[in-house]
mmCIF file of C-alpha atoms in Angstrom:
data_model
loop_
_atom_site.group_PDB
_atom_site.id
_atom_site.type_symbol
_atom_site.label_atom_id
_atom_site.label_comp_id
_atom_site.label_asym_id
_atom_site.label_seq_id
_atom_site.Cartn_x
_atom_site.Cartn_y
_atom_site.Cartn_z
ATOM 1 C CA MET A 19 17.894 -96.553 -85.344
ATOM 2 C CA LYS A 20 20.485 -94.375 -84.727
ATOM 3 C CA ARG A 21 22.751 -92.400 -87.531
ATOM 4 C CA ASN A 22 25.801 -92.481 -88.147
ATOM 5 C CA ARG A 23 26.653 -89.257 -85.187
ATOM 6 C CA PHE A 24 30.312 -88.696 -85.575
ATOM 7 C CA LEU A 25 30.192 -88.032 -89.178
ATOM 8 C CA TYR A 26 27.484 -85.808 -88.906
ATOM 9 C CA GLY A 27 28.312 -84.079 -86.212
ATOM 10 C CA PHE A 28 31.629 -83.086 -87.371
ATOM 11 C CA ILE A 29 29.881 -81.715 -90.328
ATOM 12 C CA MET A 30 28.028 -79.676 -88.077
ATOM 13 C CA LEU A 31 30.547 -78.878 -85.883
ATOM 14 C CA LEU A 32 32.131 -77.154 -89.149
ATOM 15 C CA MET A 33 29.066 -75.731 -89.822
ATOM 16 C CA GLY A 34 29.275 -73.887 -86.822
ATOM 17 C CA ILE A 35 33.055 -73.161 -87.237
ATOM 18 C CA VAL A 36 33.020 -71.427 -90.813
ATOM 19 C CA LEU A 37 29.118 -69.291 -90.386
ATOM 20 C CA MET A 38 29.894 -66.225 -88.974
ATOM 21 C CA GLY A 39 27.449 -65.050 -86.640
ATOM 22 C CA ASN A 40 26.654 -68.662 -84.861
ATOM 23 C CA SER A 41 28.534 -71.258 -82.619
ATOM 24 C CA ALA A 42 27.671 -75.160 -82.635
ATOM 25 C CA GLU A 43 28.449 -77.399 -79.801
ATOM 26 C CA ALA A 44 29.698 -81.400 -80.053
ATOM 27 C CA SER A 45 27.141 -83.861 -78.706
ATOM 28 C CA GLU A 46 25.860 -87.814 -78.364
ATOM 29 C CA TYR A 47 22.457 -87.305 -79.748
ATOM 30 C CA VAL A 48 21.674 -84.043 -81.793
ATOM 31 C CA GLN A 49 23.882 -81.349 -82.955
ATOM 32 C CA ILE A 50 22.523 -77.704 -82.500
ATOM 33 C CA THR A 51 23.850 -74.460 -84.424
ATOM 34 C CA ALA A 52 23.170 -71.328 -83.123
ATOM 35 C CA LYS A 53 22.041 -68.764 -86.275
ATOM 36 C CA CYS A 54 20.983 -64.643 -87.126
ATOM 37 C CA LYS A 55 19.610 -65.473 -90.586
ATOM 38 C CA GLU A 56 16.644 -62.466 -90.723
ATOM 39 C CA ALA A 57 17.176 -59.282 -88.303
ATOM 40 C CA GLY A 58 15.933 -59.704 -84.331
ATOM 41 C CA ARG A 59 15.977 -63.573 -84.622
ATOM 42 C CA ALA A 60 17.666 -66.523 -83.325
ATOM 43 C CA SER A 61 17.466 -69.928 -85.425
ATOM 44 C CA LEU A 62 18.554 -73.436 -83.376
ATOM 45 C CA GLU A 63 19.024 -75.115 -86.180
ATOM 46 C CA ILE A 64 18.763 -78.718 -84.870
ATOM 47 C CA TYR A 65 20.625 -81.638 -86.230
ATOM 48 C CA VAL A 66 18.428 -85.500 -84.508
ATOM 49 C CA LEU A 67 21.878 -88.145 -83.659
ATOM 50 C CA ASP A 68 19.759 -90.748 -81.844
ATOM 51 C CA ASP A 69 15.470 -90.934 -82.868
ATOM 52 C CA VAL A 70 15.303 -91.855 -79.063
ATOM 53 C CA VAL A 71 15.193 -87.761 -78.938
ATOM 54 C CA ASP A 72 12.130 -86.478 -78.835
ATOM 55 C CA GLY A 73 11.881 -82.106 -77.498
ATOM 56 C CA PHE A 74 13.574 -79.329 -76.041
ATOM 57 C CA ASN A 75 13.800 -77.652 -73.588
ATOM 58 C CA ILE A 76 14.980 -74.314 -74.255
ATOM 59 C CA TYR A 77 16.854 -71.880 -71.742
ATOM 60 C CA ARG A 78 18.178 -68.517 -72.758
ATOM 61 C CA ALA A 79 20.674 -65.839 -70.596
ATOM 62 C CA ASP A 80 21.112 -61.774 -71.575
ATOM 63 C CA GLU A 81 25.135 -62.115 -70.721
ATOM 64 C CA GLN A 82 27.595 -65.344 -71.410
ATOM 65 C CA ASN A 83 27.125 -65.929 -66.949
ATOM 66 C CA GLY A 84 23.622 -65.103 -66.522
ATOM 67 C CA THR A 85 20.649 -66.968 -65.549
ATOM 68 C CA TYR A 86 19.192 -69.320 -67.906
ATOM 69 C CA GLN A 87 15.354 -68.272 -68.405
ATOM 70 C CA LEU A 88 12.978 -71.600 -69.387
ATOM 71 C CA ILE A 89 11.877 -69.357 -72.937
ATOM 72 C CA ASP A 90 10.191 -72.702 -74.734
ATOM 73 C CA SER A 91 9.569 -76.098 -74.697
ATOM 74 C CA VAL A 92 8.764 -78.028 -77.672
ATOM 75 C CA SER A 93 8.397 -81.326 -78.807
ATOM 76 C CA THR A 94 9.920 -82.451 -82.270
ATOM 77 C CA TYR A 95 6.529 -82.883 -83.531
ATOM 78 C CA ASP A 96 6.037 -79.080 -82.618
ATOM 79 C CA LEU A 97 8.642 -78.723 -84.978
ATOM 80 C CA SER A 98 8.141 -81.181 -87.862
ATOM 81 C CA GLY A 99 8.236 -79.774 -91.377
ATOM 82 C CA THR A 100 10.356 -76.490 -90.439
ATOM 83 C CA GLY A 101 13.615 -78.666 -91.562
ATOM 84 C CA TYR A 102 15.377 -78.233 -95.075
ATOM 85 C CA TYR A 103 18.886 -79.297 -96.592
ATOM 86 C CA ASP A 104 21.879 -77.058 -96.028
ATOM 87 C CA TYR A 105 23.311 -77.855 -99.999
ATOM 88 C CA ASP A 106 26.299 -75.736 -98.593
ATOM 89 C CA ASN A 107 27.665 -78.059 -96.376
ATOM 90 C CA ASN A 108 25.817 -80.871 -97.690
ATOM 91 C CA VAL A 109 23.365 -81.175 -95.096
ATOM 92 C CA SER A 110 19.686 -81.829 -93.206
ATOM 93 C CA VAL A 111 18.885 -79.814 -90.963
ATOM 94 C CA ASP A 112 15.895 -81.707 -88.767
ATOM 95 C CA TYR A 113 14.052 -78.651 -86.916
ATOM 96 C CA ILE A 114 14.608 -75.469 -86.778
ATOM 97 C CA TYR A 115 13.349 -73.168 -83.673
ATOM 98 C CA THR A 116 13.076 -69.373 -83.672
ATOM 99 C CA ASP A 117 13.206 -66.909 -80.864
ATOM 100 C CA ALA A 118 11.848 -63.754 -81.876
ATOM 101 C CA THR A 119 11.144 -62.742 -78.375
ATOM 102 C CA ASP A 120 12.708 -59.182 -76.295
ATOM 103 C CA LEU A 121 15.742 -59.485 -78.314
ATOM 104 C CA GLN A 122 18.427 -56.490 -78.220
ATOM 105 C CA LEU A 123 20.066 -56.117 -81.941
ATOM 106 C CA TYR A 124 23.909 -56.687 -81.664
ATOM 107 C CA HIS A 125 23.401 -58.222 -78.392
ATOM 108 C CA THR A 126 24.423 -61.663 -78.125
ATOM 109 C CA TYR A 127 22.832 -64.259 -76.319
ATOM 110 C CA TYR A 128 23.452 -67.156 -74.339
ATOM 111 C CA TYR A 129 21.158 -70.682 -75.025
ATOM 112 C CA ARG A 130 20.966 -73.680 -73.023
ATOM 113 C CA ILE A 131 18.390 -76.388 -74.933
ATOM 114 C CA GLU A 132 17.655 -79.976 -72.909
ATOM 115 C CA VAL A 133 17.020 -82.637 -74.896
ATOM 116 C CA TYR A 134 14.908 -84.927 -73.353
ATOM 117 C CA SER A 135 13.197 -88.307 -74.490
ATOM 118 C CA GLN A 136 9.507 -88.570 -73.266
ATOM 119 C CA GLU A 137 8.901 -91.562 -71.083
ATOM 120 C CA SER A 138 4.665 -91.029 -70.528
ATOM 121 C CA ASP A 139 4.619 -87.852 -68.680
ATOM 122 C CA ASN A 140 8.088 -87.844 -67.691
ATOM 123 C CA GLN A 141 10.778 -86.562 -69.611
ATOM 124 C CA ASN A 142 14.241 -87.913 -69.390
ATOM 125 C CA VAL A 143 16.803 -85.228 -70.102
ATOM 126 C CA LEU A 144 19.478 -86.973 -72.160
ATOM 127 C CA GLU A 145 22.076 -84.579 -72.511
ATOM 128 C CA THR A 146 22.536 -80.766 -72.956
ATOM 129 C CA VAL A 147 23.694 -78.390 -75.300
ATOM 130 C CA ASP A 148 24.958 -74.788 -75.039
ATOM 131 C CA THR A 149 25.521 -72.544 -78.226
ATOM 132 C CA GLU A 150 25.594 -68.469 -78.482
ATOM 133 C CA VAL A 151 24.733 -66.128 -81.389
ATOM 134 C CA MET A 152 24.961 -62.200 -82.046
ATOM 135 C CA ILE A 153 20.934 -60.771 -82.755
ATOM 136 C CA VAL A 154 22.172 -58.829 -86.032
ATOM 137 C CA GLY A 155 20.553 -55.872 -87.963
ATOM 138 C CA GLN A 156 18.049 -55.139 -90.246
ATOM 139 C CA GLY A 157 20.341 -55.215 -93.780
ATOM 140 C CA THR A 158 20.134 -53.251 -96.970
ATOM 141 C CA THR A 159 18.677 -53.898 -100.395
ATOM 142 C CA ILE A 160 20.913 -53.644 -103.958
ATOM 143 C CA SER A 161 18.684 -50.850 -106.130
ATOM 144 C CA LYS A 162 21.012 -51.023 -108.451
ATOM 145 C CA ALA A 163 23.392 -53.022 -110.009
ATOM 146 C CA LYS A 164 24.506 -52.263 -113.833
ATOM 147 C CA ARG A 165 27.528 -52.137 -116.167
ATOM 148 C CA LYS A 166 29.075 -48.318 -116.568
ATOM 149 C CA GLY A 167 30.983 -48.258 -119.574
ATOM 150 C CA LYS A 168 33.611 -50.704 -120.641
ATOM 151 C CA ASN A 169 34.935 -52.433 -117.482
ATOM 152 C CA GLY A 170 32.717 -50.608 -114.631
ATOM 153 C CA VAL A 171 30.379 -51.474 -112.377
ATOM 154 C CA THR A 172 28.049 -48.985 -110.240
ATOM 155 C CA LEU A 173 26.636 -50.485 -107.679
ATOM 156 C CA SER A 174 23.847 -48.957 -106.062
ATOM 157 C CA TRP A 175 21.594 -50.087 -101.975
ATOM 158 C CA ASN A 176 19.049 -48.291 -99.741
ATOM 159 C CA ALA A 177 20.049 -46.529 -96.338
ATOM 160 C CA VAL A 178 19.584 -48.634 -93.713
ATOM 161 C CA SER A 179 18.468 -45.599 -90.690
ATOM 162 C CA ASP A 180 20.871 -47.285 -88.082
ATOM 163 C CA ALA A 181 23.451 -48.490 -89.647
ATOM 164 C CA ASP A 182 27.592 -46.724 -88.941
ATOM 165 C CA GLY A 183 28.230 -47.113 -92.863
ATOM 166 C CA TYR A 184 28.683 -50.068 -95.189
ATOM 167 C CA GLN A 185 30.590 -53.144 -96.509
ATOM 168 C CA ILE A 186 30.456 -53.836 -99.967
ATOM 169 C CA TYR A 187 31.723 -57.978 -101.087
ATOM 170 C CA CYS A 188 31.749 -59.712 -104.379
ATOM 171 C CA VAL A 189 32.139 -62.768 -105.682
ATOM 172 C CA SER A 190 33.494 -63.492 -109.922
ATOM 173 C CA ASP A 191 33.839 -66.369 -112.179
ATOM 174 C CA TYR A 192 36.620 -65.765 -113.815
ATOM 175 C CA ASP A 193 39.929 -65.317 -111.814
ATOM 176 C CA ASP A 194 43.006 -63.317 -112.763
ATOM 177 C CA GLN A 195 44.346 -66.070 -114.782
ATOM 178 C CA ASN A 196 41.786 -66.438 -117.084
ATOM 179 C CA ASN A 197 40.098 -69.578 -115.577
ATOM 180 C CA GLU A 198 36.474 -70.140 -115.064
ATOM 181 C CA LEU A 199 35.394 -70.457 -111.860
ATOM 182 C CA TYR A 200 31.639 -72.235 -110.412
ATOM 183 C CA VAL A 201 30.027 -69.453 -107.734
ATOM 184 C CA ASN A 202 27.549 -70.404 -105.417
ATOM 185 C CA PRO A 203 25.811 -66.936 -105.172
ATOM 186 C CA TYR A 204 24.026 -67.900 -101.531
ATOM 187 C CA ASP A 205 27.217 -68.853 -100.116
ATOM 188 C CA GLU A 206 28.503 -65.909 -98.356
ATOM 189 C CA SER A 207 31.158 -67.164 -96.797
ATOM 190 C CA SER A 208 32.797 -67.065 -100.854
ATOM 191 C CA TYR A 209 33.116 -63.444 -101.021
ATOM 192 C CA THR A 210 35.301 -60.894 -100.192
ATOM 193 C CA LEU A 211 35.094 -57.511 -99.049
ATOM 194 C CA ILE A 212 36.042 -55.342 -101.806
ATOM 195 C CA GLY A 213 35.063 -51.760 -100.245
ATOM 196 C CA THR A 214 33.621 -50.068 -96.637
ATOM 197 C CA VAL A 215 32.018 -46.536 -97.130
ATOM 198 C CA SER A 216 30.631 -44.388 -93.928
ATOM 199 C CA LYS A 217 26.901 -44.868 -93.628
ATOM 200 C CA ASN A 218 26.432 -41.458 -96.208
ATOM 201 C CA THR A 219 26.834 -43.307 -98.901
ATOM 202 C CA THR A 220 24.617 -45.329 -100.265
ATOM 203 C CA SER A 221 26.481 -45.803 -103.812
ATOM 204 C CA LYS A 222 30.117 -46.928 -105.160
ATOM 205 C CA ASN A 223 31.775 -47.305 -108.549
ATOM 206 C CA PHE A 224 34.478 -49.888 -109.357
ATOM 207 C CA SER A 225 37.019 -50.399 -112.492
ATOM 208 C CA LYS A 226 39.153 -52.615 -113.962
ATOM 209 C CA LEU A 227 36.991 -55.470 -113.765
ATOM 210 C CA ILE A 228 37.396 -58.755 -116.265
ATOM 211 C CA ASN A 229 35.450 -58.410 -119.501
ATOM 212 C CA GLY A 230 33.270 -61.985 -119.981
ATOM 213 C CA ALA A 231 33.111 -62.453 -116.073
ATOM 214 C CA THR A 232 29.636 -62.226 -114.295
ATOM 215 C CA TYR A 233 30.232 -60.135 -110.876
ATOM 216 C CA TYR A 234 27.842 -61.293 -107.692
ATOM 217 C CA TYR A 235 28.111 -58.575 -104.890
ATOM 218 C CA ILE A 236 26.410 -58.790 -101.531
ATOM 219 C CA VAL A 237 26.356 -55.304 -99.253
ATOM 220 C CA TYR A 238 26.184 -54.960 -95.258
ATOM 221 C CA ALA A 239 25.128 -52.882 -92.899
ATOM 222 C CA TYR A 240 26.975 -52.233 -89.825
ATOM 223 C CA ARG A 241 27.085 -50.971 -86.398
ATOM 224 C CA ASN A 242 29.556 -49.612 -83.949
ATOM 225 C CA VAL A 243 29.500 -51.254 -80.862
ATOM 226 C CA ASP A 244 31.789 -51.263 -77.782
ATOM 227 C CA GLY A 245 34.599 -51.008 -80.313
ATOM 228 C CA ASN A 246 33.605 -53.899 -82.816
ATOM 229 C CA ARG A 247 32.450 -53.745 -85.918
ATOM 230 C CA TYR A 248 29.446 -55.990 -86.062
ATOM 231 C CA LEU A 249 27.567 -56.704 -89.956
ATOM 232 C CA SER A 250 23.737 -56.400 -90.287
ATOM 233 C CA VAL A 251 22.163 -59.634 -92.417
ATOM 234 C CA PRO A 252 23.379 -59.097 -96.214
ATOM 235 C CA SER A 253 21.469 -58.372 -98.686
ATOM 236 C CA GLU A 254 20.083 -60.441 -101.610
ATOM 237 C CA TYR A 255 22.776 -60.428 -103.930
ATOM 238 C CA LYS A 256 22.846 -58.651 -107.229
ATOM 239 C CA TYR A 257 25.033 -59.468 -110.069
ATOM 240 C CA VAL A 258 26.609 -57.758 -113.610
ATOM 241 C CA THR A 259 27.797 -59.272 -116.633
ATOM 242 C CA MET A 260 30.259 -57.953 -118.043
ATOM 243 C CA ASP A 261 29.723 -57.991 -121.876
ATOM 244 C CA TYR A 262 30.508 -54.741 -123.382
ATOM 245 C CA TYR A 263 32.596 -56.619 -125.759
ATOM 246 C CA GLY A 264 31.594 -59.910 -126.897
ATOM 247 C CA CYS A 265 31.666 -62.996 -124.397
ATOM 248 C CA ASP A 266 31.624 -66.630 -123.627
ATOM 249 C CA LYS A 267 27.746 -66.245 -121.746
ATOM 250 C CA GLU A 268 25.489 -64.078 -124.728
ATOM 251 C CA SER A 269 23.102 -65.963 -126.274
ATOM 252 C CA TYR A 270 22.450 -67.252 -129.710
ATOM 253 C CA VAL A 271 19.732 -63.561 -130.187
ATOM 254 C CA ALA A 272 22.593 -61.538 -128.570
ATOM 255 C CA ARG A 273 25.963 -62.762 -130.335
ATOM 256 C CA VAL A 274 23.357 -62.289 -133.654
ATOM 257 C CA LYS A 275 22.342 -58.239 -132.670
ATOM 258 C CA ARG A 276 25.904 -57.771 -131.933
ATOM 259 C CA ALA A 277 27.575 -59.641 -135.284
ATOM 260 C CA TYR A 278 24.834 -58.563 -137.597
ATOM 261 C CA GLY A 279 22.054 -56.572 -136.336
ATOM 262 C CA SER A 280 19.190 -58.883 -136.960
ATOM 263 C CA GLU A 281 19.233 -61.949 -138.898
ATOM 264 C CA LYS A 282 17.430 -60.311 -141.502
ATOM 265 C CA LYS A 283 20.514 -58.143 -141.929
ATOM 266 C CA MET A 284 22.706 -61.257 -141.986
ATOM 267 C CA LYS A 285 20.528 -62.904 -145.031
ATOM 268 C CA LYS A 286 20.464 -59.140 -146.891
ATOM 269 C CA ASN A 287 23.844 -57.591 -146.421
ATOM 270 C CA PHE A 288 26.496 -61.203 -146.718
ATOM 271 C CA LYS A 289 24.322 -62.505 -149.546
ATOM 272 C CA THR A 290 27.320 -61.420 -152.072
ATOM 273 C CA GLU A 291 30.921 -60.928 -151.501
ATOM 274 C CA LYS A 292 30.556 -56.944 -152.367
ATOM 275 C CA LYS A 293 27.838 -56.974 -149.433
ATOM 276 C CA ALA A 294 30.068 -58.575 -147.539
ATOM 277 C CA ARG A 295 32.603 -57.066 -148.304
ATOM 278 C CA LYS A 296 31.444 -53.373 -147.082
ATOM 279 C CA GLN A 297 30.639 -55.184 -143.998
ATOM 280 C CA MET A 298 34.462 -55.447 -143.162
ATOM 281 C CA LYS A 299 37.099 -53.506 -141.494
ATOM 282 C CA THR A 300 40.865 -53.799 -141.493
ATOM 283 C CA ILE A 301 42.291 -53.178 -137.592
ATOM 284 C CA LYS A 302 46.322 -53.275 -136.921
ATOM 285 C CA ILE A 303 46.817 -55.527 -134.087
ATOM 286 C CA LYS A 304 50.712 -56.028 -132.036
ATOM 287 C CA VAL A 305 51.295 -59.371 -131.507
ATOM 288 C CA TRP A 306 54.781 -62.020 -130.763
ATOM 289 C CA ASP A 307 57.055 -63.412 -132.949
ATOM 290 C CA TYR A 308 60.298 -64.638 -132.666
ATOM 291 C CA ARG A 309 63.088 -62.167 -134.527
ATOM 292 C CA LYS A 310 64.029 -64.791 -136.523
ATOM 293 C CA GLY A 311 63.772 -68.681 -136.665
ATOM 294 C CA LYS A 312 61.308 -70.782 -133.562
ATOM 295 C CA LYS A 313 63.474 -69.418 -130.712
ATOM 296 C CA GLY A 314 65.535 -66.719 -128.965
ATOM 297 C CA LYS A 315 64.141 -62.765 -128.577
ATOM 298 C CA LYS A 316 60.426 -62.510 -128.889
ATOM 299 C CA VAL A 317 59.804 -59.218 -130.482
ATOM 300 C CA THR A 318 56.849 -57.202 -131.594
ATOM 301 C CA LYS A 319 55.322 -57.364 -135.052
ATOM 302 C CA THR A 320 52.309 -55.683 -136.000
ATOM 303 C CA LYS A 321 49.271 -57.284 -138.212
ATOM 304 C CA TYR A 322 46.577 -56.689 -140.139
ATOM 305 C CA LEU A 323 43.287 -58.529 -140.215
ATOM 306 C CA THR A 324 40.101 -57.925 -141.766
ATOM 307 C CA VAL A 325 37.144 -58.629 -139.287
ATOM 308 C CA ASN A 326 33.697 -57.994 -139.355
ATOM 309 C CA LYS A 327 33.413 -54.486 -138.726
ATOM 310 C CA ARG A 328 30.890 -54.654 -135.732
ATOM 311 C CA LEU A 329 32.844 -57.074 -133.926
ATOM 312 C CA ALA A 330 36.286 -55.265 -134.893
ATOM 313 C CA PRO A 331 36.184 -53.333 -130.790
ATOM 314 C CA THR A 332 35.694 -56.825 -129.739
ATOM 315 C CA ILE A 333 38.079 -58.491 -131.830
ATOM 316 C CA GLN A 334 41.147 -55.136 -131.144
ATOM 317 C CA GLN A 335 40.471 -55.727 -127.891
ATOM 318 C CA ILE A 336 41.093 -59.948 -127.308
ATOM 319 C CA PHE A 337 44.758 -59.833 -129.190
ATOM 320 C CA LYS A 338 45.091 -56.460 -127.116
ATOM 321 C CA GLU A 339 44.918 -58.643 -124.193
ATOM 322 C CA ILE A 340 47.052 -61.401 -125.596
ATOM 323 C CA TYR A 341 49.360 -59.004 -126.806
ATOM 324 C CA ASN A 342 49.501 -57.650 -122.764
ATOM 325 C CA ASN A 343 49.522 -61.472 -121.424
ATOM 326 C CA LYS A 344 52.988 -62.414 -119.955
ATOM 327 C CA GLU A 345 52.372 -66.194 -121.788
ATOM 328 C CA LYS A 346 53.593 -63.885 -125.341
ATOM 329 C CA GLN A 347 51.785 -66.572 -127.670
ATOM 330 C CA VAL A 348 53.773 -65.945 -130.756
ATOM 331 C CA ILE A 349 51.743 -65.345 -134.131
ATOM 332 C CA HIS A 350 53.356 -65.754 -137.465
ATOM 333 C CA ASP A 351 50.497 -66.386 -139.543
ATOM 334 C CA ILE A 352 46.899 -64.816 -138.895
ATOM 335 C CA GLY A 353 43.286 -64.331 -140.754
ATOM 336 C CA CYS A 354 40.062 -63.791 -140.508
ATOM 337 C CA TYR A 355 37.337 -62.334 -143.296
ATOM 338 C CA SER A 356 37.370 -64.893 -145.892
ATOM 339 C CA TYR A 357 33.914 -64.971 -148.530
ATOM 340 C CA ARG A 358 33.445 -68.379 -148.448
ATOM 341 C CA ALA A 359 31.542 -71.740 -146.607
ATOM 342 C CA GLY A 360 31.320 -70.725 -142.512
ATOM 343 C CA GLU A 361 31.977 -67.735 -140.512
ATOM 344 C CA HIS A 362 34.855 -66.544 -142.362
ATOM 345 C CA MET A 363 32.055 -64.684 -144.657
ATOM 346 C CA TYR A 364 31.196 -62.799 -142.027
ATOM 347 C CA GLY A 365 33.991 -62.069 -140.595
ATOM 348 C CA LEU A 366 33.890 -64.182 -137.520
ATOM 349 C CA ALA A 367 36.242 -66.845 -137.404
ATOM 350 C CA ILE A 368 39.421 -65.838 -137.208
ATOM 351 C CA ASP A 369 42.773 -68.648 -137.860
ATOM 352 C CA VAL A 370 46.096 -68.633 -136.519
ATOM 353 C CA ASN A 371 49.568 -70.208 -137.441
ATOM 354 C CA ALA A 372 47.434 -72.829 -139.915
ATOM 355 C CA ASN A 373 50.295 -74.585 -140.757
ATOM 356 C CA GLU A 374 51.472 -75.509 -136.811
ATOM 357 C CA ASN A 375 47.209 -75.849 -136.010
ATOM 358 C CA TYR A 376 45.990 -77.989 -138.325
ATOM 359 C CA MET A 377 42.550 -79.368 -138.909
ATOM 360 C CA ILE A 378 42.520 -82.928 -138.861
ATOM 361 C CA ASP A 379 38.781 -85.685 -139.147
ATOM 362 C CA GLY A 380 39.991 -88.257 -137.019
ATOM 363 C CA LYS A 381 43.204 -88.961 -138.921
ATOM 364 C CA LYS A 382 43.262 -87.724 -141.474
ATOM 365 C CA VAL A 383 44.722 -84.371 -142.242
ATOM 366 C CA LEU A 384 42.127 -81.562 -143.951
ATOM 367 C CA ALA A 385 44.415 -78.118 -143.591
ATOM 368 C CA GLY A 386 47.773 -77.728 -142.042
ATOM 369 C CA SER A 387 50.612 -79.896 -141.005
ATOM 370 C CA TYR A 388 50.847 -80.827 -137.078
ATOM 371 C CA TRP A 389 49.898 -79.861 -134.059
ATOM 372 C CA LYS A 390 52.647 -80.276 -131.755
ATOM 373 C CA PRO A 391 52.282 -77.948 -128.853
ATOM 374 C CA LYS A 392 54.767 -79.177 -126.280
ATOM 375 C CA LYS A 393 57.181 -78.811 -129.443
ATOM 376 C CA ASP A 394 56.911 -76.348 -131.623
ATOM 377 C CA PRO A 395 55.829 -72.860 -130.234
ATOM 378 C CA TYR A 396 53.349 -71.492 -132.738
ATOM 379 C CA SER A 397 51.347 -74.782 -131.585
ATOM 380 C CA ILE A 398 48.861 -73.629 -129.439
ATOM 381 C CA PRO A 399 47.961 -75.837 -126.040
ATOM 382 C CA ASP A 400 44.464 -75.818 -125.693
ATOM 383 C CA ASN A 401 44.894 -74.779 -122.092
ATOM 384 C CA SER A 402 47.028 -71.379 -123.493
ATOM 385 C CA GLN A 403 45.988 -67.987 -121.866
ATOM 386 C CA PHE A 404 45.448 -67.546 -125.923
ATOM 387 C CA VAL A 405 42.687 -70.098 -126.395
ATOM 388 C CA LYS A 406 41.008 -69.209 -122.405
ATOM 389 C CA ILE A 407 41.037 -65.248 -122.987
ATOM 390 C CA MET A 408 39.264 -66.019 -126.470
ATOM 391 C CA LYS A 409 36.799 -68.178 -124.846
ATOM 392 C CA ARG A 410 35.860 -65.559 -122.804
ATOM 393 C CA TYR A 411 35.152 -62.917 -125.662
ATOM 394 C CA GLY A 412 33.305 -66.121 -126.926
ATOM 395 C CA PHE A 413 35.526 -66.709 -129.849
ATOM 396 C CA TYR A 414 35.761 -70.898 -129.414
ATOM 397 C CA ARG A 415 38.265 -73.102 -130.537
ATOM 398 C CA GLY A 416 37.074 -75.848 -133.186
ATOM 399 C CA ALA A 417 36.860 -78.995 -131.496
ATOM 400 C CA TRP A 418 33.321 -81.068 -132.966
ATOM 401 C CA GLY A 419 33.400 -84.754 -132.019
ATOM 402 C CA LYS A 420 36.283 -86.581 -133.922
ATOM 403 C CA ARG A 421 36.837 -82.872 -136.594
ATOM 404 C CA LYS A 422 39.179 -80.757 -134.645
ATOM 405 C CA ASP A 423 40.097 -76.976 -136.678
ATOM 406 C CA TYR A 424 42.979 -76.365 -134.030
ATOM 407 C CA MET A 425 44.202 -73.038 -135.952
ATOM 408 C CA HIS A 426 39.681 -71.411 -135.799
ATOM 409 C CA PHE A 427 38.507 -69.933 -133.170
ATOM 410 C CA SER A 428 34.937 -68.532 -134.191
ATOM 411 C CA TYR A 429 32.337 -66.539 -132.555
ATOM 412 C CA PHE A 430 29.199 -69.117 -132.826
ATOM 413 C CA GLY A 431 31.395 -72.061 -132.616
ATOM 414 C CA THR A 432 31.467 -73.011 -136.197
#
């Protein structure tokens, strides 16, 4: 049975276009993509479009217009079990042929593949496919990826003897608008170049990173050949989560440690109101509000907030970001610690503009008056920068099925 050759042929052609260091040629019976995924090796990834294909005669030339020499003849049976599913491009690769014979690093080789069907002792050549690939050198290994201080990362890697330098690439799961992004760390095309250094440099610091974001890094060694720069195979990725302050990626255990020190201390230090009060700290924050009423010029106002002393640096930083954000969410009413049931007792829940961000259970109003984010500037929209910043630091808005508490942002989500 023939496969849908046009659909899969188009997909595989796209693979050849977007993946660095390989090419693919559209054909009738197969799609072949040449890659250099390991130093000094060429891989021919083959997707069969028609089941009449029985094998391949593989030729190679050292130059674009050079003489092709037969290097191997293999059947589909010989290559069985070599395929895989390419999740990045959502296609199957049926066979992989690997060539590692006398290949020169940072040199382009040209392959010509005769696709044949077998009839008794005779080969019937169905078509010929040409492709090419640059053979790259050995990459490096990242030896250290570690958070440095509040918003920095130190990245170190092992030296490569024949490298002329290194390039560092990165991808993050947050953008500059506080939107959380899906990251596939194995997809090299999603990374962005963030640094180029000389061969004598094997470490680099990065700063001004976003708290709560995870940064993924890969490093390439590069060689300069005939005026062109060629990258090695990439290192395996390493990642760093910026968690100096609280963040939404913290586990329950990590949150307990940050907020209380331990569960034992939590039970001990909050047993009475007097003990709980000793675990609090009053911080001063700057917020935006209207000079008068609910419109007009926004001005800076100072608020005092009593919070869990161990989370005080995090909460201080949250409101610093909210204040500096272009959104300028207005706040006229804010509170945190109150010795009552829930996270307020621990100084870990913050109520903002309570009247305009009500608490409801279904249609029943339990606290506040309303939530009208399109009409009232004190009603905070769900998709606002305010909510996104809170979440990135690990403070979640109250939403539990039919029960909604729009004023409420808590560290444990209760």
